[in-house]
Amino acid sequence: SLPDGEFVQIITHEREIRTGYFVKRRKIQKKLRTGKRRRELLEKYGERERNRLNDLYHKLANKIVELAEKYGGIALEDLTEIRDSIRYSAEMNGRLHRWSFLKLQSIIEYKAKLKGVKVVFVNPAYTSSLCPICGSKLSPNGHRVLKCSNCGFEADRDVVGSWNIRLKALKMWGVSVPPESQPMKMGGWKPTRYEINTLHTING
């Protein structure tokens, strides 16, 4: 979400990349139970996955900083508690996903400083559960959709989260935001879309 209220959707295909390499490793593990060749192949594709994701994160960070240069700042979720709270449990996959996001954040912060773009870290508490229009608690209204029974606001939960983070960041920067005159309905917003491409094949 940009300061002027515009929404941007950046398509990265990260999930497809991770899934592709996961499937590749599973095939290797089933075909080769033990041995040097098995270890070498797993290391090979593990390194390729890391390199491809690193390339993706840098390209994504470049696009975010490029957009932010027009507005002067970037707001990111404060995920620093992950460093101290990570544990091997049923939540491990989600935590590893957040670790990846933490790495992306560090790249964004580094590139933003090079361009003179300020970065603020926002506490993400309640950003995906409270209405950004009136502050009431949101309720599920279909797959990934949240709705406010008080004012009628309705949007995808990612839109809700980014909108509330934007509002918190603007408040931290001392910028007043006028309230919306009309509640937004699902489908009432059309994000600008960008796609990040990484030229790489999994096979081979």
Tab-separated table of C-alpha atoms in Angstrom:
chain	number	residue	atom	x	y	z
A	1	SER	CA	0.000	0.000	0.000
A	2	LEU	CA	1.372	3.401	-1.010
A	3	PRO	CA	0.911	6.636	0.974
A	4	ASP	CA	-1.586	7.969	-1.580
A	5	GLY	CA	-3.831	4.942	-1.056
A	6	GLU	CA	-2.810	3.104	-4.216
A	7	PHE	CA	-2.248	-0.631	-3.857
A	8	VAL	CA	0.612	-2.431	-5.554
A	9	GLN	CA	0.791	-6.188	-6.063
A	10	ILE	CA	4.217	-7.651	-6.813
A	11	ILE	CA	4.159	-11.196	-8.177
A	12	THR	CA	7.335	-13.106	-7.298
A	13	HIS	CA	6.555	-16.817	-7.899
A	14	GLU	CA	8.508	-17.622	-4.711
A	15	ARG	CA	6.127	-20.421	-3.778
A	16	GLU	CA	6.569	-22.066	-7.183
A	17	ILE	CA	10.345	-21.871	-6.810
A	18	ARG	CA	10.327	-23.449	-3.346
A	19	THR	CA	7.826	-26.127	-4.372
A	20	GLY	CA	9.817	-27.012	-7.486
A	21	TYR	CA	13.034	-27.565	-5.560
A	22	PHE	CA	11.201	-29.430	-2.791
A	23	VAL	CA	9.799	-31.876	-5.360
A	24	LYS	CA	13.234	-32.226	-6.948
A	25	ARG	CA	14.848	-33.085	-3.607
A	26	ARG	CA	12.120	-35.594	-2.755
A	27	LYS	CA	12.727	-37.405	-6.046
A	28	ILE	CA	16.459	-37.574	-5.328
A	29	GLN	CA	15.831	-38.868	-1.805
A	30	LYS	CA	13.526	-41.606	-3.092
A	31	LYS	CA	15.839	-42.630	-5.922
A	32	LEU	CA	19.098	-42.505	-3.962
A	33	ARG	CA	18.735	-43.652	-0.368
A	34	THR	CA	22.339	-43.069	0.683
A	35	GLY	CA	25.766	-42.319	-0.707
A	36	LYS	CA	27.987	-39.526	-1.967
A	37	ARG	CA	25.975	-38.954	-5.166
A	38	ARG	CA	22.794	-38.376	-3.144
A	39	ARG	CA	24.535	-35.869	-0.891
A	40	GLU	CA	26.108	-34.047	-3.838
A	41	LEU	CA	22.792	-33.716	-5.681
A	42	LEU	CA	20.956	-32.464	-2.597
A	43	GLU	CA	23.684	-29.890	-1.962
A	44	LYS	CA	23.651	-28.879	-5.633
A	45	TYR	CA	19.931	-28.165	-5.776
A	46	GLY	CA	19.909	-26.668	-2.300
A	47	GLU	CA	22.508	-24.140	-3.421
A	48	ARG	CA	20.607	-23.435	-6.626
A	49	GLU	CA	17.435	-22.759	-4.662
A	50	ARG	CA	19.238	-20.384	-2.299
A	51	ASN	CA	20.863	-18.535	-5.204
A	52	ARG	CA	17.612	-18.200	-7.085
A	53	LEU	CA	15.735	-16.942	-4.033
A	54	ASN	CA	18.542	-14.511	-3.225
A	55	ASP	CA	18.339	-13.171	-6.781
A	56	LEU	CA	14.568	-12.870	-6.402
A	57	TYR	CA	14.853	-10.982	-3.098
A	58	HIS	CA	17.322	-8.488	-4.573
A	59	LYS	CA	15.113	-7.837	-7.608
A	60	LEU	CA	12.066	-7.471	-5.378
A	61	ALA	CA	13.919	-5.095	-3.051
A	62	ASN	CA	15.014	-3.002	-6.036
A	63	LYS	CA	11.394	-2.642	-7.196
A	64	ILE	CA	10.160	-1.725	-3.706
A	65	VAL	CA	12.879	0.897	-3.247
A	66	GLU	CA	12.213	2.242	-6.746
A	67	LEU	CA	8.541	2.755	-5.871
A	68	ALA	CA	9.402	4.189	-2.449
A	69	GLU	CA	11.738	6.822	-3.895
A	70	LYS	CA	8.660	8.730	-5.081
A	71	TYR	CA	7.256	8.856	-1.546
A	72	GLY	CA	10.362	8.957	0.640
A	73	GLY	CA	9.770	5.998	2.936
A	74	ILE	CA	9.126	2.287	3.394
A	75	ALA	CA	7.110	0.647	6.181
A	76	LEU	CA	7.957	-2.943	7.126
A	77	GLU	CA	6.562	-5.305	9.741
A	78	ASP	CA	8.714	-5.510	12.861
A	79	LEU	CA	9.695	-9.196	12.938
A	80	THR	CA	12.723	-8.934	15.225
A	81	GLU	CA	11.161	-11.242	17.845
A	82	ILE	CA	11.693	-14.148	15.444
A	83	ARG	CA	15.429	-14.186	16.233
A	84	ASP	CA	14.710	-15.102	19.842
A	85	SER	CA	11.531	-17.167	19.583
A	86	ILE	CA	12.188	-19.615	16.741
A	87	ARG	CA	11.666	-23.238	17.819
A	88	TYR	CA	11.352	-26.557	16.009
A	89	SER	CA	7.647	-27.274	16.295
A	90	ALA	CA	4.443	-27.575	14.286
A	91	GLU	CA	4.856	-23.877	13.493
A	92	MET	CA	8.302	-24.327	11.978
A	93	ASN	CA	7.227	-23.887	8.355
A	94	GLY	CA	5.528	-20.604	9.156
A	95	ARG	CA	8.525	-19.431	11.138
A	96	LEU	CA	10.913	-20.328	8.319
A	97	HIS	CA	8.715	-18.345	5.945
A	98	ARG	CA	9.044	-15.361	8.268
A	99	TRP	CA	12.809	-15.923	8.431
A	100	SER	CA	12.844	-15.561	4.621
A	101	PHE	CA	10.852	-12.362	4.961
A	102	LEU	CA	13.312	-11.145	7.583
A	103	LYS	CA	16.140	-11.666	5.090
A	104	LEU	CA	14.183	-9.764	2.454
A	105	GLN	CA	13.658	-6.942	4.930
A	106	SER	CA	17.401	-6.644	5.554
A	107	ILE	CA	18.035	-6.396	1.799
A	108	ILE	CA	15.315	-3.753	1.425
A	109	GLU	CA	16.721	-1.768	4.349
A	110	TYR	CA	20.244	-1.889	2.886
A	111	LYS	CA	19.162	-0.815	-0.599
A	112	ALA	CA	16.882	1.888	0.804
A	113	LYS	CA	19.759	3.447	2.747
A	114	LEU	CA	21.851	3.540	-0.427
A	115	LYS	CA	19.078	5.552	-2.092
A	116	GLY	CA	18.391	7.763	0.913
A	117	VAL	CA	14.941	6.253	1.499
A	118	LYS	CA	13.919	6.045	5.154
A	119	VAL	CA	12.611	2.762	6.577
A	120	VAL	CA	10.308	2.395	9.562
A	121	PHE	CA	9.442	-0.889	11.304
A	122	VAL	CA	5.824	-1.189	12.396
A	123	ASN	CA	4.382	-3.461	15.084
A	124	PRO	CA	2.117	-5.810	13.071
A	125	ALA	CA	-0.212	-6.518	16.021
A	126	TYR	CA	-3.886	-6.392	14.964
A	127	THR	CA	-3.049	-5.156	11.463
A	128	SER	CA	-4.960	-8.067	9.929
A	129	SER	CA	-7.903	-8.093	12.322
A	130	LEU	CA	-9.053	-4.477	12.727
A	131	CYS	CA	-10.930	-2.350	10.213
A	132	PRO	CA	-8.644	0.394	8.811
A	133	ILE	CA	-11.684	2.665	8.404
A	134	CYS	CA	-13.411	2.567	11.790
A	135	GLY	CA	-11.181	0.339	13.944
A	136	SER	CA	-13.809	-2.343	14.577
A	137	LYS	CA	-12.956	-6.040	14.602
A	138	LEU	CA	-13.199	-7.705	11.198
A	139	SER	CA	-14.897	-11.026	10.511
A	140	PRO	CA	-14.180	-13.640	7.806
A	141	ASN	CA	-16.418	-13.288	4.751
A	142	GLY	CA	-15.199	-15.965	2.381
A	143	HIS	CA	-11.746	-17.190	1.383
A	144	ARG	CA	-9.137	-14.608	2.455
A	145	VAL	CA	-11.819	-11.897	2.634
A	146	LEU	CA	-12.532	-9.860	5.777
A	147	LYS	CA	-15.548	-7.637	6.390
A	148	CYS	CA	-16.462	-4.984	8.943
A	149	SER	CA	-20.022	-5.327	10.253
A	150	ASN	CA	-19.872	-1.753	11.552
A	151	CYS	CA	-18.993	0.299	8.444
A	152	GLY	CA	-19.215	-2.251	5.628
A	153	PHE	CA	-15.525	-2.225	4.695
A	154	GLU	CA	-14.540	-5.421	2.873
A	155	ALA	CA	-11.198	-6.510	1.420
A	156	ASP	CA	-8.635	-9.270	1.043
A	157	ARG	CA	-6.751	-9.833	4.295
A	158	ASP	CA	-3.424	-8.874	2.674
A	159	VAL	CA	-4.953	-5.550	1.648
A	160	VAL	CA	-6.217	-5.051	5.199
A	161	GLY	CA	-2.799	-5.801	6.668
A	162	SER	CA	-0.876	-3.542	4.301
A	163	TRP	CA	-3.432	-0.754	4.731
A	164	ASN	CA	-3.143	-0.828	8.530
A	165	ILE	CA	0.657	-0.962	8.387
A	166	ARG	CA	0.556	2.062	6.082
A	167	LEU	CA	-1.659	3.936	8.559
A	168	LYS	CA	0.646	3.103	11.475
A	169	ALA	CA	3.709	4.208	9.514
A	170	LEU	CA	2.134	7.503	8.460
A	171	LYS	CA	1.232	8.156	12.095
A	172	MET	CA	4.838	7.452	13.136
A	173	TRP	CA	5.983	9.945	10.498
A	174	GLY	CA	3.514	12.532	11.786
A	175	VAL	CA	1.343	12.469	8.670
A	176	SER	CA	-2.401	12.893	9.182
A	177	VAL	CA	-4.637	10.684	7.065
A	178	PRO	CA	-8.222	11.811	6.356
A	179	PRO	CA	-10.857	9.126	6.975
A	180	GLU	CA	-12.374	7.378	3.985
A	181	SER	CA	-15.673	8.974	2.977
A	182	GLN	CA	-17.058	5.688	1.647
A	183	PRO	CA	-16.450	2.137	2.842
A	184	MET	CA	-14.488	0.076	0.340
A	185	LYS	CA	-16.223	-2.987	-1.024
A	186	MET	CA	-14.494	-6.116	-2.262
A	187	GLY	CA	-13.449	-5.516	-5.865
A	188	GLY	CA	-13.474	-1.751	-5.414
A	189	TRP	CA	-9.687	-1.598	-5.583
A	190	LYS	CA	-7.517	-2.487	-8.564
A	191	PRO	CA	-3.849	-2.875	-7.622
A	192	THR	CA	-1.030	-2.013	-9.965
A	193	ARG	CA	0.752	-5.288	-10.717
A	194	TYR	CA	4.451	-5.926	-11.205
A	195	GLU	CA	6.073	-9.282	-11.888
A	196	ILE	CA	9.572	-10.249	-10.765
A	197	ASN	CA	11.211	-12.777	-13.084
A	198	THR	CA	14.201	-14.983	-12.327
A	199	LEU	CA	15.774	-16.719	-15.300
A	200	HIS	CA	16.635	-20.171	-14.043
A	201	THR	CA	15.534	-23.762	-14.547
A	202	ILE	CA	15.230	-26.367	-11.817
A	203	ASN	CA	16.197	-29.349	-13.943
A	204	GLY	CA	19.718	-30.009	-15.088
